Short mmCIF file of C-alpha atoms in Angstrom, two decimals:
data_model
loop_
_atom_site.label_atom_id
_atom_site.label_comp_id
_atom_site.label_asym_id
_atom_site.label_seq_id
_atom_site.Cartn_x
_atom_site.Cartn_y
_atom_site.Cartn_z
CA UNK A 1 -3.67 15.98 -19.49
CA UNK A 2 -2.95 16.36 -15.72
CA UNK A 3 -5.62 14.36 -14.06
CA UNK A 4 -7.83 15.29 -10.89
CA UNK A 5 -6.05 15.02 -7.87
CA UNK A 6 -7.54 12.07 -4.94
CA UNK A 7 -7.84 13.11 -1.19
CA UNK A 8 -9.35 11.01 1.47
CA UNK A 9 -12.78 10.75 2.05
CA UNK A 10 -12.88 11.34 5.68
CA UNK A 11 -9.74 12.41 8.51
CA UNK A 12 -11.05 8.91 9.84
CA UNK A 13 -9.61 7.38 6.52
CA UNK A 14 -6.90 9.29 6.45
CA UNK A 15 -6.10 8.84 10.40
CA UNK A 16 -6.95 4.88 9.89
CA UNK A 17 -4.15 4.62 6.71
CA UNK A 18 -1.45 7.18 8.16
CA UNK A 19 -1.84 4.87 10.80
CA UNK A 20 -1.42 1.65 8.56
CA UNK A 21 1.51 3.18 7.02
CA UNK A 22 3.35 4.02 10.74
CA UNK A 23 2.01 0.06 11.75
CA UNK A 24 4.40 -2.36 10.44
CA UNK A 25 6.83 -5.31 10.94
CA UNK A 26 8.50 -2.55 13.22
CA UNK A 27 6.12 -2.67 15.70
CA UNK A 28 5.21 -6.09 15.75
CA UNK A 29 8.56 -7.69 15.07
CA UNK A 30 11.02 -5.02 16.20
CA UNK A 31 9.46 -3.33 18.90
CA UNK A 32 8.83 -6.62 21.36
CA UNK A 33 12.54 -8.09 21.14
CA UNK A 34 14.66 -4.59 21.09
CA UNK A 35 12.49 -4.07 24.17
CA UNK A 36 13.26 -7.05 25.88
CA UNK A 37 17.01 -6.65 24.59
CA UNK A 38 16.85 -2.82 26.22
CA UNK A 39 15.68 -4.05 30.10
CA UNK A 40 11.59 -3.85 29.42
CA UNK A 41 9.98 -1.11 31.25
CA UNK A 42 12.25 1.85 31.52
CA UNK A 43 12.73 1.43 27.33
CA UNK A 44 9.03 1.56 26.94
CA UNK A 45 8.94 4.96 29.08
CA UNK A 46 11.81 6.51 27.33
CA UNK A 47 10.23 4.92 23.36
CA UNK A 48 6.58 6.65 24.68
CA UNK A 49 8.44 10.13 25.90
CA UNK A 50 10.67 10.40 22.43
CA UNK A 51 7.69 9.49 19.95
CA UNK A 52 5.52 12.35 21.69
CA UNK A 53 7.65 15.00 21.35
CA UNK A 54 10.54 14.41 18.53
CA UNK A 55 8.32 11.68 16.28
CA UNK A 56 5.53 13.22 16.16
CA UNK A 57 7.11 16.65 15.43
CA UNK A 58 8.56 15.40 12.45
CA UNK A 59 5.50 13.49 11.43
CA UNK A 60 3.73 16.72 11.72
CA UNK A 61 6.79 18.52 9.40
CA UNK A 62 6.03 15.86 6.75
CA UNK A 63 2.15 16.34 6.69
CA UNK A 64 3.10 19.84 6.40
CA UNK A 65 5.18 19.41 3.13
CA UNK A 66 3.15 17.04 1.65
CA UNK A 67 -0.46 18.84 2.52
CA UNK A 68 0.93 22.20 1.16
CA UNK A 69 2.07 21.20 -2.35
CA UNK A 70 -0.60 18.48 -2.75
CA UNK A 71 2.59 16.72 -4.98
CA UNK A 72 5.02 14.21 -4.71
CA UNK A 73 8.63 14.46 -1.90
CA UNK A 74 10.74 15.39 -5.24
CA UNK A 75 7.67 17.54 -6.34
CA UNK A 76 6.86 19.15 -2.98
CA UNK A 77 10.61 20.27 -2.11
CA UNK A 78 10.82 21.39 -5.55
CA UNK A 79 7.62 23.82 -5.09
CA UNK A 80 8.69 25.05 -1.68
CA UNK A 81 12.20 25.86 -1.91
CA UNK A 82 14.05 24.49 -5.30
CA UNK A 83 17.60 24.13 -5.56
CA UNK A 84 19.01 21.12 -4.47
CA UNK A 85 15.99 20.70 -2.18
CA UNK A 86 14.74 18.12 -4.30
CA UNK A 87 17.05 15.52 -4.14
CA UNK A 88 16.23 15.24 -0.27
CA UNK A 89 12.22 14.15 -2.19
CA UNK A 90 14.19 12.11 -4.48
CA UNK A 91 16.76 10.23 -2.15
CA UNK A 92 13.37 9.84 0.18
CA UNK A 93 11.62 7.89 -3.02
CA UNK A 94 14.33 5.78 -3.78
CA UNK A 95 14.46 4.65 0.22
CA UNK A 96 10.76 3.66 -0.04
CA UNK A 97 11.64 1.32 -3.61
CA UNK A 98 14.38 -0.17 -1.86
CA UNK A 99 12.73 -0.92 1.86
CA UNK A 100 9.93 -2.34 -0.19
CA UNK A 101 11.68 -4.77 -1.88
CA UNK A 102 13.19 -6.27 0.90
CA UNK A 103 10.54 -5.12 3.17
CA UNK A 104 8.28 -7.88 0.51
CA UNK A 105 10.95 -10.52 1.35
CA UNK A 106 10.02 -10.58 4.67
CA UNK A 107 5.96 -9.74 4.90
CA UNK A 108 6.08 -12.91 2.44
CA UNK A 109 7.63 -15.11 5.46
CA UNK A 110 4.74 -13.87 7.50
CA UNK A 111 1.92 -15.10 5.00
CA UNK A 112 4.37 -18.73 4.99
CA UNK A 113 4.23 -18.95 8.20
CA UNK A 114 0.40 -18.38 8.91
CA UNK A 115 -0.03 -20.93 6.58
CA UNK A 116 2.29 -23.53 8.09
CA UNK A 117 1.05 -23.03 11.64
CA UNK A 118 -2.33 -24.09 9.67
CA UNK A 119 -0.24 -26.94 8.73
CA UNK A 120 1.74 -27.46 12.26
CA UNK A 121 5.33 -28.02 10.41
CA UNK A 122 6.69 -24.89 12.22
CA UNK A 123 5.06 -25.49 15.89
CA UNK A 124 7.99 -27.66 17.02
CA UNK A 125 8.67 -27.51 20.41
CA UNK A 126 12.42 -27.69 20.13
CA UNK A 127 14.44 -24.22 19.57
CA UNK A 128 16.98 -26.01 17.30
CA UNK A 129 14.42 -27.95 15.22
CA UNK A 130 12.37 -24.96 14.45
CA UNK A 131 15.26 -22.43 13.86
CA UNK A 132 16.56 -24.98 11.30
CA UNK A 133 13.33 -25.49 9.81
CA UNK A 134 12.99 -21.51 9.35
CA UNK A 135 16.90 -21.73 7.67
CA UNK A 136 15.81 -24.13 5.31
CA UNK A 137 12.66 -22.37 4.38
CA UNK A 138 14.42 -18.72 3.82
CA UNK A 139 17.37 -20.25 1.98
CA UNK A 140 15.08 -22.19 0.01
CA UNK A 141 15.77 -20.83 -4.07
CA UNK A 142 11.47 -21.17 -4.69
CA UNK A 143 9.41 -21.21 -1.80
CA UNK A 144 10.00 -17.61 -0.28
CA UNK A 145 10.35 -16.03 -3.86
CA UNK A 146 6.83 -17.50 -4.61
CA UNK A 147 5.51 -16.09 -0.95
CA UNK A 148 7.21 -12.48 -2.03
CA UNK A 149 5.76 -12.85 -5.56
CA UNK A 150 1.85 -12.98 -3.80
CA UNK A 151 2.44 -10.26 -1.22
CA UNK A 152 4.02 -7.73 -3.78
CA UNK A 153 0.71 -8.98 -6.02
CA UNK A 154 -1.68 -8.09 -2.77
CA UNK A 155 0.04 -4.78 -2.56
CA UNK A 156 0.17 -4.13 -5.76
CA UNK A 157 -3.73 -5.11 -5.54
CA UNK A 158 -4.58 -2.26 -3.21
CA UNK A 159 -3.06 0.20 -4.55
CA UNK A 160 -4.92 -0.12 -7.79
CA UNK A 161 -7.83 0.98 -6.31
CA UNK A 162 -6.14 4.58 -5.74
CA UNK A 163 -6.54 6.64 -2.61
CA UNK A 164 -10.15 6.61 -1.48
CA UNK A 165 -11.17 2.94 -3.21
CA UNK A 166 -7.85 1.25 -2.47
CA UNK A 167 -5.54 2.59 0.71
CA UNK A 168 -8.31 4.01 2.92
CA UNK A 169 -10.76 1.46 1.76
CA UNK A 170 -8.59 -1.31 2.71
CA UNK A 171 -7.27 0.88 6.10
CA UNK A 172 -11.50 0.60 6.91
CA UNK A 173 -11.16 -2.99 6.68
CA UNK A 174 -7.28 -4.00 8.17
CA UNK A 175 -6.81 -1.65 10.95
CA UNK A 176 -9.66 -2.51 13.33
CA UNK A 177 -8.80 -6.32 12.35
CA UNK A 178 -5.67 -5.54 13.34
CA UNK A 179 -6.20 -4.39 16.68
CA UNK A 180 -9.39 -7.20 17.45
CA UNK A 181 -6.24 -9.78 16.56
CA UNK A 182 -4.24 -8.10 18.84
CA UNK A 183 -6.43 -7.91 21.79
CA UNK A 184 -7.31 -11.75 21.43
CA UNK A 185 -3.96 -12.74 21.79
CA UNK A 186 -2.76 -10.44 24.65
CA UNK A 187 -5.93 -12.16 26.68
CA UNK A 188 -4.31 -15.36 25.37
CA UNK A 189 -1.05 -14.45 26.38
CA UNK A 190 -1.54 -12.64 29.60
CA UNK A 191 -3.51 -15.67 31.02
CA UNK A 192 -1.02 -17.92 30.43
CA UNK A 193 0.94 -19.76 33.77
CA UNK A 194 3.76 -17.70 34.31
CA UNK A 195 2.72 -14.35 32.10
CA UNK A 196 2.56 -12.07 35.22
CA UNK A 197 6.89 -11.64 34.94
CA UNK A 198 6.77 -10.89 31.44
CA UNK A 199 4.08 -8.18 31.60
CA UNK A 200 5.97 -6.88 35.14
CA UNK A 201 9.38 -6.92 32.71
CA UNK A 202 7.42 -4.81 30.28
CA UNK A 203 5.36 -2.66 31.99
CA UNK A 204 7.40 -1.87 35.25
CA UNK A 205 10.35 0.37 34.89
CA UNK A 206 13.82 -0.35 35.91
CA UNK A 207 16.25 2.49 35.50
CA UNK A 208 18.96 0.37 36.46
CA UNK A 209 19.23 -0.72 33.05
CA UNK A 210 19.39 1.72 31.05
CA UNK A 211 21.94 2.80 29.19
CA UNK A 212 23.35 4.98 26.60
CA UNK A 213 22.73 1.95 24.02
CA UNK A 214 19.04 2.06 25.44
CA UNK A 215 18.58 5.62 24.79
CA UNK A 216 19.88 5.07 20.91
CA UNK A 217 17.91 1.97 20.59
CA UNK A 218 14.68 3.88 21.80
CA UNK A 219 15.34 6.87 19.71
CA UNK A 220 15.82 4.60 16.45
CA UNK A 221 12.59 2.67 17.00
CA UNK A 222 10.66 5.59 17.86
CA UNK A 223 11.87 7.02 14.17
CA UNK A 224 11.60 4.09 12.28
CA UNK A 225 8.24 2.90 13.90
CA UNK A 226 6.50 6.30 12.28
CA UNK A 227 7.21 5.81 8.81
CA UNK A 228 9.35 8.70 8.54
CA UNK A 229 12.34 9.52 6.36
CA UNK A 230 10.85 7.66 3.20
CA UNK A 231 8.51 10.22 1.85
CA UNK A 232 5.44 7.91 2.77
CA UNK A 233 3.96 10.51 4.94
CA UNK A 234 4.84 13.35 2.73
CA UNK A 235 2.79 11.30 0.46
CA UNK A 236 0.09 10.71 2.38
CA UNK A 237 -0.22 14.64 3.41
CA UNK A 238 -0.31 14.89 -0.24
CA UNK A 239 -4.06 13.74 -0.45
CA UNK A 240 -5.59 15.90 2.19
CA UNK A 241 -7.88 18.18 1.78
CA UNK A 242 -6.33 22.02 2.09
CA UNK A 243 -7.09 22.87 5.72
CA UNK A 244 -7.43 19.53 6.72
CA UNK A 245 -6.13 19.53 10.59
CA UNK A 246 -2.57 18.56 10.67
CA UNK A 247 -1.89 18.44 14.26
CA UNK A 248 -5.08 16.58 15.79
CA UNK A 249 -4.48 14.35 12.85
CA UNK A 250 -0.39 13.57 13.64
CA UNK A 251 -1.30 12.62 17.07
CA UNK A 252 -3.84 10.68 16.45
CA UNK A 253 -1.39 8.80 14.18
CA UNK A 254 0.99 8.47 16.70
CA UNK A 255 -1.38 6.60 19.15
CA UNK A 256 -2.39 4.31 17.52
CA UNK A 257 1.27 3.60 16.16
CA UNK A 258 2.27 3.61 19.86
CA UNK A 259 -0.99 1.27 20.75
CA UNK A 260 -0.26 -1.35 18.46
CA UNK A 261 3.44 -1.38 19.66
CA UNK A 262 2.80 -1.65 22.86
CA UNK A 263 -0.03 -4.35 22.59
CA UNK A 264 2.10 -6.16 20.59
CA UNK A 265 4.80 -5.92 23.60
CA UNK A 266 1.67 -7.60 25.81
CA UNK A 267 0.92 -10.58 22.83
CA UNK A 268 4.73 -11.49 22.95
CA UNK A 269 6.65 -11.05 26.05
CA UNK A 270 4.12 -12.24 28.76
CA UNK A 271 4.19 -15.82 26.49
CA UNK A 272 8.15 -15.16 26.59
CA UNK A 273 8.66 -15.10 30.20
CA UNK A 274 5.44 -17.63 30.35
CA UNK A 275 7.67 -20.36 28.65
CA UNK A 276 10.81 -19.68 29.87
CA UNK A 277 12.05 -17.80 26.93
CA UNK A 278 14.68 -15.27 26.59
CA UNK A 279 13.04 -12.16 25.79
CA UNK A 280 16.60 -10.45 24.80
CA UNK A 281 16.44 -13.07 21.45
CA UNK A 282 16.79 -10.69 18.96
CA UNK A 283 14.76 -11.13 15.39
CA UNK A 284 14.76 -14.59 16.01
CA UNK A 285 11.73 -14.36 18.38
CA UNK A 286 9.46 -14.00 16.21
CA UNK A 287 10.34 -16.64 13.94
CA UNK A 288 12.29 -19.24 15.66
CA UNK A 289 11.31 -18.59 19.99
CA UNK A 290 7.40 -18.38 19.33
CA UNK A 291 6.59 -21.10 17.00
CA UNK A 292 8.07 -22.98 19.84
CA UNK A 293 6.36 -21.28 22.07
CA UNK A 294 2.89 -21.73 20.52
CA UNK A 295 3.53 -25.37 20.38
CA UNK A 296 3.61 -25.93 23.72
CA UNK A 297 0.10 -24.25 24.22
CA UNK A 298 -3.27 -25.03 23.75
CA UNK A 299 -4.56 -24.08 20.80
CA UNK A 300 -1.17 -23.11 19.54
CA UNK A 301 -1.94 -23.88 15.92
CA UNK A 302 -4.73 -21.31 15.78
CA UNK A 303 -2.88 -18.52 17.91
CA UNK A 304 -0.05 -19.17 15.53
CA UNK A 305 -1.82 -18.81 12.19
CA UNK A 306 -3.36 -15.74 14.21
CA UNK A 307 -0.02 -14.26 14.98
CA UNK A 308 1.08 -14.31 11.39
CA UNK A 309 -1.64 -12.82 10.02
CA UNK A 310 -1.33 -10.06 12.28
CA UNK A 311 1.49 -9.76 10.99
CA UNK A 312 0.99 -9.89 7.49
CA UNK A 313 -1.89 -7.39 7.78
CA UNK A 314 0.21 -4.91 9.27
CA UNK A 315 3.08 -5.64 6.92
CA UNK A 316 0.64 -4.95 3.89
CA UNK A 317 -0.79 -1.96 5.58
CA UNK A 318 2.81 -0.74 5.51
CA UNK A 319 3.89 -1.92 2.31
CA UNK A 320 0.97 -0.56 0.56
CA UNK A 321 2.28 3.08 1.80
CA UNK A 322 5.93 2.70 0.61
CA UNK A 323 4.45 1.97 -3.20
CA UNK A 324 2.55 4.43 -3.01
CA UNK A 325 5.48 6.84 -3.03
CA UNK A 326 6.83 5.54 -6.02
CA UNK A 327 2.95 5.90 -7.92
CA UNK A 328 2.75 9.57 -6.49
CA UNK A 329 5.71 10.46 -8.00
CA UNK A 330 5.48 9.24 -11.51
CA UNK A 331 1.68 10.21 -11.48
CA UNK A 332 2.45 13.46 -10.86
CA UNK A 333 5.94 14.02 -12.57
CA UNK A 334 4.82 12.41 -16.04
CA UNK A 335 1.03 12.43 -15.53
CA UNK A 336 1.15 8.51 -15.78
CA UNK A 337 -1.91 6.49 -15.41
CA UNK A 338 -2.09 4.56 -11.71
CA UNK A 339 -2.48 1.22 -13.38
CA UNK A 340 0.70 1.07 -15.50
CA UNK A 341 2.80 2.69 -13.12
CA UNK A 342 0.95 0.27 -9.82
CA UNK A 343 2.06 -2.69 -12.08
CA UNK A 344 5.48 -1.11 -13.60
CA UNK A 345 6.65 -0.43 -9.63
CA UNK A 346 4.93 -3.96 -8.65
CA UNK A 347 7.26 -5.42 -11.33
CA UNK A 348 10.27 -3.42 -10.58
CA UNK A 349 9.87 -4.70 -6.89
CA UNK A 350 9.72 -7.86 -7.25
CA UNK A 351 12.88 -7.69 -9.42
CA UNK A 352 14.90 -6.27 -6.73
CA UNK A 353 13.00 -8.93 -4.54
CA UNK A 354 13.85 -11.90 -5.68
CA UNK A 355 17.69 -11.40 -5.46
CA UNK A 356 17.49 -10.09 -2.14
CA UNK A 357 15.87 -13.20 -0.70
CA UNK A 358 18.92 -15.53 -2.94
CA UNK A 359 21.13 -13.77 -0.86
CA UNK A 360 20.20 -15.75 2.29
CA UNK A 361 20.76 -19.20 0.09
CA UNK A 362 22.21 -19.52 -3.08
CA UNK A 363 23.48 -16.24 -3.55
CA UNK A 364 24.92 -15.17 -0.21
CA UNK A 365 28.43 -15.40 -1.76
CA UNK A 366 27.50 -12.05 -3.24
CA UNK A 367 28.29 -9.26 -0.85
CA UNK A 368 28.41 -5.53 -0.57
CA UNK A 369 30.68 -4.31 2.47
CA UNK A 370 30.87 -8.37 3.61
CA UNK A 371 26.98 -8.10 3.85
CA UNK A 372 24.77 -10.84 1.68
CA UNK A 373 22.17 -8.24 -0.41
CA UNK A 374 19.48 -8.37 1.51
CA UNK A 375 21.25 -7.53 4.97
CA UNK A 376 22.99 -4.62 2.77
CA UNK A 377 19.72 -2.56 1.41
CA UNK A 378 18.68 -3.17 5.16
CA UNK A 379 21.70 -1.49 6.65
CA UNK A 380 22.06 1.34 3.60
CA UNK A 381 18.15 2.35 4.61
CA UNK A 382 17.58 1.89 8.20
CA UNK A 383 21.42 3.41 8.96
CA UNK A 384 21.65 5.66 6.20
CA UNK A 385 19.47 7.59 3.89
CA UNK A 386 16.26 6.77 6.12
CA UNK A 387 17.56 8.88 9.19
CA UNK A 388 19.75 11.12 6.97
CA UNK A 389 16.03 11.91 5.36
CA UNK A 390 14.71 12.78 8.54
CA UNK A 391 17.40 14.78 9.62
CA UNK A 392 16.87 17.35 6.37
CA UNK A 393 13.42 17.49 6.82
CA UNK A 394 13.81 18.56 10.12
CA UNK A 395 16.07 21.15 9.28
CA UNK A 396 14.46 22.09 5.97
CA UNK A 397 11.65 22.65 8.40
CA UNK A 398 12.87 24.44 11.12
CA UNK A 399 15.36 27.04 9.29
CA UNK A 400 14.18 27.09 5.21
CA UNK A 401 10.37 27.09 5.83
CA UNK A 402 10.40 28.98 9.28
CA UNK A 403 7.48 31.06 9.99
CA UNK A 404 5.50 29.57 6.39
CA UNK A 405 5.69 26.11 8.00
CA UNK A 406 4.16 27.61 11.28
CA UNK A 407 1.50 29.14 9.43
CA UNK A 408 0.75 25.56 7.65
CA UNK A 409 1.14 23.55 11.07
CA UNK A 410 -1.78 26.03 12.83
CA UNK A 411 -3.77 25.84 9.81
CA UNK A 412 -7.36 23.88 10.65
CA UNK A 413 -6.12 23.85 14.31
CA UNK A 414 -6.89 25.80 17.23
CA UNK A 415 -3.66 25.53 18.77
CA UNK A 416 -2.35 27.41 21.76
CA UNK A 417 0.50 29.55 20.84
CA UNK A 418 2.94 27.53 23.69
CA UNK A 419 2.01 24.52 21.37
CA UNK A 420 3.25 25.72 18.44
CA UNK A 421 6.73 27.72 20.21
CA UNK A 422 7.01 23.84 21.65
CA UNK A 423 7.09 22.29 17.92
CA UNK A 424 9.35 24.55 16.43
CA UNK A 425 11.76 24.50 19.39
CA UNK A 426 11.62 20.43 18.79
CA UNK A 427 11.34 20.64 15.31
CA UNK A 428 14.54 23.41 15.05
CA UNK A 429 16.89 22.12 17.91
CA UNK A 430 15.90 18.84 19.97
CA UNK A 431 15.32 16.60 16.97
CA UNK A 432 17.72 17.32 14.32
CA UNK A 433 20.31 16.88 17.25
CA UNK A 434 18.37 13.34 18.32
CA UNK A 435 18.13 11.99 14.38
CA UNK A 436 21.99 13.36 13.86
CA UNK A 437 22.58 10.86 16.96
CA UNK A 438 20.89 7.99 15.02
CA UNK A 439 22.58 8.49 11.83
CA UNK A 440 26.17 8.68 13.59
CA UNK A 441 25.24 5.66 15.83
CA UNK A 442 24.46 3.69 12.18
CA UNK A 443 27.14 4.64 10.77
CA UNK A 444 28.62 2.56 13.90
CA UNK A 445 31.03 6.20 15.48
CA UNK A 446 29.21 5.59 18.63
#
């Protein structure tokens, strides 16, 4: 018996776990150190510029698919056009399995390290001492399996509760945590002695430094900092109501996605710069430069475990969203009931898990293309099938659906017909063209 379909309770809810799903490691971890590897201030500018116009197009394309079928990626490009259409739904589910098994690996490091900040075994203020404490930790065989094992259980957790008593539920709860965390530590960070460079290096622009690398790097993140290519939005688009608004509802999204990145740029760089730190550190800052950092400052223990759970909220926030894809689609493919399948994907997860986080200790002499597992799902999603996902939605937009996904973007809108010429002249030309770029530039021809 096909069961009732769930929609959110309120665009607020919906708005609140869109949000949740865009918010992730990618804006917290990523964002801050490919900034301060990309010259600060004129990457920020150029980020902002291509997640208003190409990110949020596509965001808006995916809402589109998802809120006209009220089904699953596989399902929805099934309804709407057939053919081999579907496998673009299914390739997009299979991304969202993979990221979140690895994706698990790392949110579980998070919730370790809020806990040993508690502790004060990580707050060394030595950069050698605390990057080999974090080597010993993830190439431990135990201790980050058992952290992944709890997060994929909290994830698991939420999603339980289904759309409106799980995800937006939780979203009520997280998100405005999220951003009272944040703003306590920028006011921490930008009152430090010595914070005043760092925010200048973020906030000022310097054209001088960018590049043709910059211009990549800021086109990725703005991409991969929106959830898109992974069916998560698709599946979120799913549960609104029929003539829900679409467009109001994408940009909202896409501010707060852009907030939190950009406050999270003002918790970590001023403290950077405030230190003495090299803000062009790469994923090391987070784990390795700023325990060191928050040793050397007052309080640092507390700002620490702060900083980690800010990080593990909007991890979960995230992770939440990429199982949901795989519960949409066997709920509505074979009618399954959301508990067994919650658990069943929970389980499956952690099975790809556990040997991706081996492969940074006792299995790294397993390798696919000279890259230990872990590093390998990374580079097949993020360089791959997550922009190559994007890329077909924007064309599947753009020149399958044409005029009927006009007539879906304007619906519950009042939008002025310049608007909507501006979106399909993005959505047709300007960002297949940028997310091509992306893909070819992962696939290392550029």
């Amino acid at each position: 018996m096909k069961q009732t379909r769930e929609h959110w309770t309120s665009r607020m809810g919906f708005i609140l776990a869109a949000a949740g799903s865009a918010v992730g490691l990618g804006n917290v971890w990523r964002f801050p150190y490919v900034t301060g590897e990309n010259g600060g201030g004129a990457f920020l500018l150029i980020y902002l510029g291509i997640v208003f116009s190409i990110g949020v197009s596509v965001l808006i394309a995916e809402l589109i698919i998802g809120r006209s079928t009220q089904l699953d990626p596989a399902g929805a490009f099934r309804k709407l056009a057939g053919g081999a259409w579907p496998l673009v739904g299914y390739m997009s589910i299979l991304t969202a399995f993979v990221i979140l098994s690895f994706y698990c690996v790392i949110a579980g490091w998070t919730v370790a390290y809020m806990a040993k900040s508690i502790a004060g075994s990580v707050l060394l203020s030595d950069l050698e001492q605390v990057g080999s404490a974090f080597d010993t930790f993830i190439t431990d065989p135990l201790e980050p399996v058992l952290y992944t094992a709890l997060f994929v259980g909290l994830t698991v957790f939420v999603a339980l509760g289904g759309i409106a008593n799980g995800i937006e539920r939780a979203a009520r709860l997280l998100m405005p945590a999220l951003f009272i965390i944040l703003l306590v530590l920028v006011a921490r960070s930008v009152t430090l002695d010595g914070a005043v460079e760092g925010v200048a290096f973020f906030l000022q622009p310097d054209f001088t430094k960018v590049t043709w690398g910059t211009l990549l790097a800021a086109l990725g993140q703005a991409f991969f900092s929106l959830s898109l290519g992974m069916g998560a939005m698709i599946t979120y688009g799913s549960y609104m109501h029929r003539h829900d608004d679409i467009a109001g509802s994408a940009l909202a999204v896409t501010v707060l996605d852009a907030l939190v990145a950009v406050l999270a740029g003002l918790v970590i760089l001023p403290a950077v710069f405030a230190f003495g730190a090299t803000p062009s550190a790469g994923p090391g800052l987070t784990f390795i430069t700023l325990p060191s950092i928050f040793a050397q400052m007052p309080f640092g223990s507390f700002f620490a475990a702060l900083f980690f759970f800010l990080l593990a909220i909007a991890a979960l926030t995230s992770s939440v969203a990429l199982l949901e894809v795989v519960i949409t689609y066997f709920m509505d493919e074979g009618e399954a009931n959301r508990t067994k399948v919650a658990v069943g994907a929970g389980v499956a997860t952690f099975a790809l898990a556990v040997p991706a986080s081996l492969s940074l200790g006792i299995m790294s002499g397993f390798t696919i293309g000279g890259n230990v597992l872990l590093d390998a799902l990374d580079y097949m999603t993020s360089n791959i099938t997550l922009p190559l996902g994007g890329l077909l939605v924007a064309l599947f937009m753009g020149w399958s659906l044409k005029h009927k996904g006009e007539e879906e973007f304007v619906d519950g809108s009042a939008l002025a017909p310049a608007l909507v010429s501006a979106w399909r002249f993005i959505i047709r030309y300007v960002a297949p063209l940028a997310i091509a770029l992306i893909l070819i530039n992962g696939l290392g021809f550029i």
